[in-house]
mmCIF file of C-alpha atoms in Angstrom:
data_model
loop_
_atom_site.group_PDB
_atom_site.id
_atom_site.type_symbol
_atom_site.label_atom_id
_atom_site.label_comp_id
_atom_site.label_asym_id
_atom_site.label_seq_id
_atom_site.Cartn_x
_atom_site.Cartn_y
_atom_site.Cartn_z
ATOM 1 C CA UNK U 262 42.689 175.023 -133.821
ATOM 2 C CA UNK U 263 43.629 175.612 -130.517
ATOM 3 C CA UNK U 264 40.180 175.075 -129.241
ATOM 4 C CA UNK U 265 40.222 171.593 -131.121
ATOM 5 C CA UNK U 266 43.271 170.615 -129.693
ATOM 6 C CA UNK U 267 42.642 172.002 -125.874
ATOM 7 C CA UNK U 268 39.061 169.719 -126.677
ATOM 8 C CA UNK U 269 40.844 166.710 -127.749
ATOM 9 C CA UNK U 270 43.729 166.772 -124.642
ATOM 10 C CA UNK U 271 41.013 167.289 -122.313
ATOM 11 C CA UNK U 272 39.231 164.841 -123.281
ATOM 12 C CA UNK U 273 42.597 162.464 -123.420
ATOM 13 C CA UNK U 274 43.011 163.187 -119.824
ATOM 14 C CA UNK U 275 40.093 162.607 -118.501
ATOM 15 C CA UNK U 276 39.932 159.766 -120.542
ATOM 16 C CA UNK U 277 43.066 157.831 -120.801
ATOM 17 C CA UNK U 278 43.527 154.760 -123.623
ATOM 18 C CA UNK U 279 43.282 152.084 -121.764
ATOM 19 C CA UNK U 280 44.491 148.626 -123.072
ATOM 20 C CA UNK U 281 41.883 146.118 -124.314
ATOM 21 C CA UNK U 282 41.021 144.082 -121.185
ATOM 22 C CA UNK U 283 41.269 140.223 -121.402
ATOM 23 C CA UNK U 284 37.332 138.597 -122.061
ATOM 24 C CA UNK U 285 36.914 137.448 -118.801
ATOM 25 C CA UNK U 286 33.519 135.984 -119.697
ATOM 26 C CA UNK U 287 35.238 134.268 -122.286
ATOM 27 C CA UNK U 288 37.687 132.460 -119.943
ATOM 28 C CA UNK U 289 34.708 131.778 -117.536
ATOM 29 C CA UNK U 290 32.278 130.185 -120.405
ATOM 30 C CA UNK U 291 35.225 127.946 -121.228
ATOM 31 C CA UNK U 292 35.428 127.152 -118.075
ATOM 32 C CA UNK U 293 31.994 126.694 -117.269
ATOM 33 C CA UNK U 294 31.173 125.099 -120.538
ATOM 34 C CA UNK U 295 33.833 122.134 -119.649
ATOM 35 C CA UNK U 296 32.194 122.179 -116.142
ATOM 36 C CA UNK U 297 29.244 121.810 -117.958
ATOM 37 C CA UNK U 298 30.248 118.780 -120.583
ATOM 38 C CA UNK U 299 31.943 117.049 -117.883
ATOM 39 C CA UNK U 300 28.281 117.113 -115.855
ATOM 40 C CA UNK U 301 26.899 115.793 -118.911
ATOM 41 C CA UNK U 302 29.473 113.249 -119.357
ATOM 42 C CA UNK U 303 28.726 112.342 -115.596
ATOM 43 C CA UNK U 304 25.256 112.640 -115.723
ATOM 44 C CA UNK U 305 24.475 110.132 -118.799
ATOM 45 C CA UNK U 306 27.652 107.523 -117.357
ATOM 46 C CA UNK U 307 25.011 107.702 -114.190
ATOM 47 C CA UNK U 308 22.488 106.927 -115.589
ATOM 48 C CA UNK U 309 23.774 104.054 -118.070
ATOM 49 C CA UNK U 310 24.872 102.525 -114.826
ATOM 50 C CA UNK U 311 21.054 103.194 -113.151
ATOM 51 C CA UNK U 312 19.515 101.687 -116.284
ATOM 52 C CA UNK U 313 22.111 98.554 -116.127
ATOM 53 C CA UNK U 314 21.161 98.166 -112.179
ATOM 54 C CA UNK U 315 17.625 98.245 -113.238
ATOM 55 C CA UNK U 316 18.096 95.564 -115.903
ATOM 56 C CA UNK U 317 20.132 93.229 -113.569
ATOM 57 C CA UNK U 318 17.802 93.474 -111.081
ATOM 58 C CA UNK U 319 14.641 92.780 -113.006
ATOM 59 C CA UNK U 320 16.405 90.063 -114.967
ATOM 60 C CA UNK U 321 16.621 89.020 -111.071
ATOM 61 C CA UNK U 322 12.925 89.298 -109.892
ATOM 62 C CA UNK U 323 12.329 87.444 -113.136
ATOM 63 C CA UNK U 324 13.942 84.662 -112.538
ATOM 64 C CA UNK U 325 13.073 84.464 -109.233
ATOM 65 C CA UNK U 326 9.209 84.330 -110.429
ATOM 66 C CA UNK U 327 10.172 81.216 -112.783
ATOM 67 C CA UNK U 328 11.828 79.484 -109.607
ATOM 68 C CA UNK U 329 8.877 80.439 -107.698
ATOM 69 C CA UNK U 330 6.301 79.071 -110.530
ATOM 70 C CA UNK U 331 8.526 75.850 -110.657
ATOM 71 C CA UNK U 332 8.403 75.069 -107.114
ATOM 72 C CA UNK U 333 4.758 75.929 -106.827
ATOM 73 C CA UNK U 334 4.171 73.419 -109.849
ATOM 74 C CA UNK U 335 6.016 71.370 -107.633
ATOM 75 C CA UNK U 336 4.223 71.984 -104.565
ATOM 76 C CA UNK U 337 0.751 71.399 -106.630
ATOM 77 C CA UNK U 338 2.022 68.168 -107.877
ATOM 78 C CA UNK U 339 2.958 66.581 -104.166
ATOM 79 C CA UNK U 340 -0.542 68.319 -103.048
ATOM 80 C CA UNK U 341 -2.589 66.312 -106.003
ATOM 81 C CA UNK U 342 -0.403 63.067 -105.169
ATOM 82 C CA UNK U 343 -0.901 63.396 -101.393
ATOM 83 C CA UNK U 344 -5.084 64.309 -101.834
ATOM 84 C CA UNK U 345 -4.835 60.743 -104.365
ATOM 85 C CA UNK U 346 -3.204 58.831 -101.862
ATOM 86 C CA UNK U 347 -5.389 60.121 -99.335
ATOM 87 C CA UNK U 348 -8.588 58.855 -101.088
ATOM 88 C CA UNK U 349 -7.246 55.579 -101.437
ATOM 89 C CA UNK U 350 -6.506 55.251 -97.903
ATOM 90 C CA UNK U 351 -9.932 56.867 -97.304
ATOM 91 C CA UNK U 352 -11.654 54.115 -99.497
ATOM 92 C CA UNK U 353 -9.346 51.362 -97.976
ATOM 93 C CA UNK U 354 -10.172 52.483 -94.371
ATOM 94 C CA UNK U 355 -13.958 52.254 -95.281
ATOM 95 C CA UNK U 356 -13.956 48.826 -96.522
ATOM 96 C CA UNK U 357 -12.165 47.679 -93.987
ATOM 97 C CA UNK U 358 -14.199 48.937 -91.368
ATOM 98 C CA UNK U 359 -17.204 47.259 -93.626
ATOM 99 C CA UNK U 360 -15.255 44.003 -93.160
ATOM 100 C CA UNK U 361 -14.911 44.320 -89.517
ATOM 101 C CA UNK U 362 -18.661 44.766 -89.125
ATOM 102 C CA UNK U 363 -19.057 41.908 -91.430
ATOM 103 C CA UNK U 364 -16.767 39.714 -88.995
ATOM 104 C CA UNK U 365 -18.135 41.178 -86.175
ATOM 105 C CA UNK U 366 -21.714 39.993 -87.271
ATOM 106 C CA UNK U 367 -20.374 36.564 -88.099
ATOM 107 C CA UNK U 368 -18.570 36.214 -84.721
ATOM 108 C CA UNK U 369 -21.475 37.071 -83.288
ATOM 109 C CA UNK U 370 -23.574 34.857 -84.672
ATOM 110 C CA UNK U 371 -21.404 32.118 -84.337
ATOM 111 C CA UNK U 372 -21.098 32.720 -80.316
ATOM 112 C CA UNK U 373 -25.081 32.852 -80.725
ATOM 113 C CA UNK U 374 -24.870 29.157 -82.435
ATOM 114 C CA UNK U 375 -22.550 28.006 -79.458
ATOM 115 C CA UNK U 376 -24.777 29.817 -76.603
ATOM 116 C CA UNK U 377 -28.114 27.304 -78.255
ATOM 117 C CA UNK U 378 -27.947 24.218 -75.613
ATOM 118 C CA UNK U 379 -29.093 21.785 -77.932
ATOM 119 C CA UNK U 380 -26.376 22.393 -80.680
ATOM 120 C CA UNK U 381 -23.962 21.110 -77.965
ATOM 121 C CA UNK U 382 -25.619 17.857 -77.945
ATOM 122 C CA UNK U 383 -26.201 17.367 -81.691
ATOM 123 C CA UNK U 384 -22.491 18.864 -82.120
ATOM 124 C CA UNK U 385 -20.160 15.129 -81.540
ATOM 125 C CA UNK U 386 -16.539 15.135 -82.037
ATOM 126 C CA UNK U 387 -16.585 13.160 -85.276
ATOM 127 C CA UNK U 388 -18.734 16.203 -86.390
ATOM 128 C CA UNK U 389 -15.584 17.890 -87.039
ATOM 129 C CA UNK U 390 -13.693 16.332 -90.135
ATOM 130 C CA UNK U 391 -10.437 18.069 -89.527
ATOM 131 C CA UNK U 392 -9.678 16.549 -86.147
ATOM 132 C CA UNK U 393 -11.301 13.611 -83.769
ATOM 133 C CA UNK U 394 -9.662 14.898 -80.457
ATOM 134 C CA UNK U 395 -11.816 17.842 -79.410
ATOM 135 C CA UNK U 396 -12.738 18.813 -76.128
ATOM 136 C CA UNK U 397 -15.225 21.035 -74.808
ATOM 137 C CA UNK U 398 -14.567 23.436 -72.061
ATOM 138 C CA UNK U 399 -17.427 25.975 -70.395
ATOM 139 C CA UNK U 400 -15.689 29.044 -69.202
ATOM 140 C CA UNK U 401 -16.392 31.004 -66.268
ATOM 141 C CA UNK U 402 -18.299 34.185 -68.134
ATOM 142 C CA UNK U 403 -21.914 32.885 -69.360
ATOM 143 C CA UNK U 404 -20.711 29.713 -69.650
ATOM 144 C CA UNK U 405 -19.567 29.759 -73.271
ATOM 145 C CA UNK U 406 -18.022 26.820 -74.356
ATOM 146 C CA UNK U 407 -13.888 26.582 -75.153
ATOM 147 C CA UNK U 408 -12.921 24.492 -77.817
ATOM 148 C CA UNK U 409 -9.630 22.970 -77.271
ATOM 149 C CA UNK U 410 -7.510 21.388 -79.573
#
């Protein structure tokens, strides 16, 4: 027995009872695990706010592209008016410059008609129903004759 008891104080004192030590993992994973959920917390209110940026702004470009198609519509309206008008003054411009060649001939040949000699002779005052009191002048360039009133 006293072998059995020498045995079980020596191996007492060489190893003492010692008293249960405190989980320190324990106190760390709480720790860490609120660490953690508070990350998570963090990490999804981050991204809610990302995802509400990204809405806002392409509810943005969006509207900006219907502005933009509006005013182009716009734009293409003026642009068809402008190209209409621009025909019409096209046309315009080319009839009148058809009537000025037209008056131009007509001038001309009525300077022709004056230029012939013997029209002056055959051409008398009373020839001229509108007025009695006419009077003939020859100007100084090719002798063309002014008609006075």
């Amino acid at each position: 027995m006293s072998s059995s008891t020498n045995f079980l104080n020596n191996i007492l004192l060489n190893y003492p009872l010692q008293a249960p030590v405190p989980n320190i993992t324990n106190s760390t994973t709480s720790s860490s695990d609120e660490t953690r959920n508070k990350r998570k917390i963090s990490n999804r209110e981050s991204a809610r706010r990302s995802r509400m940026r990204k809405q806002k702004h392409l509810e943005d470009v969006k509207s900006q592209v219907t502005r933009y198609k509006m005013v182009n519509h716009q734009l293409m309206n003026r642009l068809r008016l402008v190209n209409h008008n621009g025909q019409i003054v096209q046309q315009e411009n080319q009839w009148l410059l058809l009537e000025l060649v037209m008056l131009q001939q007509k001038l001309n040949h009525l300077h022709n008609l004056m230029a012939e000699p013997e029209l002056h002779h055959t051409l008398l005052p009373s020839a001229w129903p509108c007025n009695n009191n006419v009077t003939t002048v020859f100007s100084d360039q090719n002798q063309l004759p002014l008609v006075t009133l």
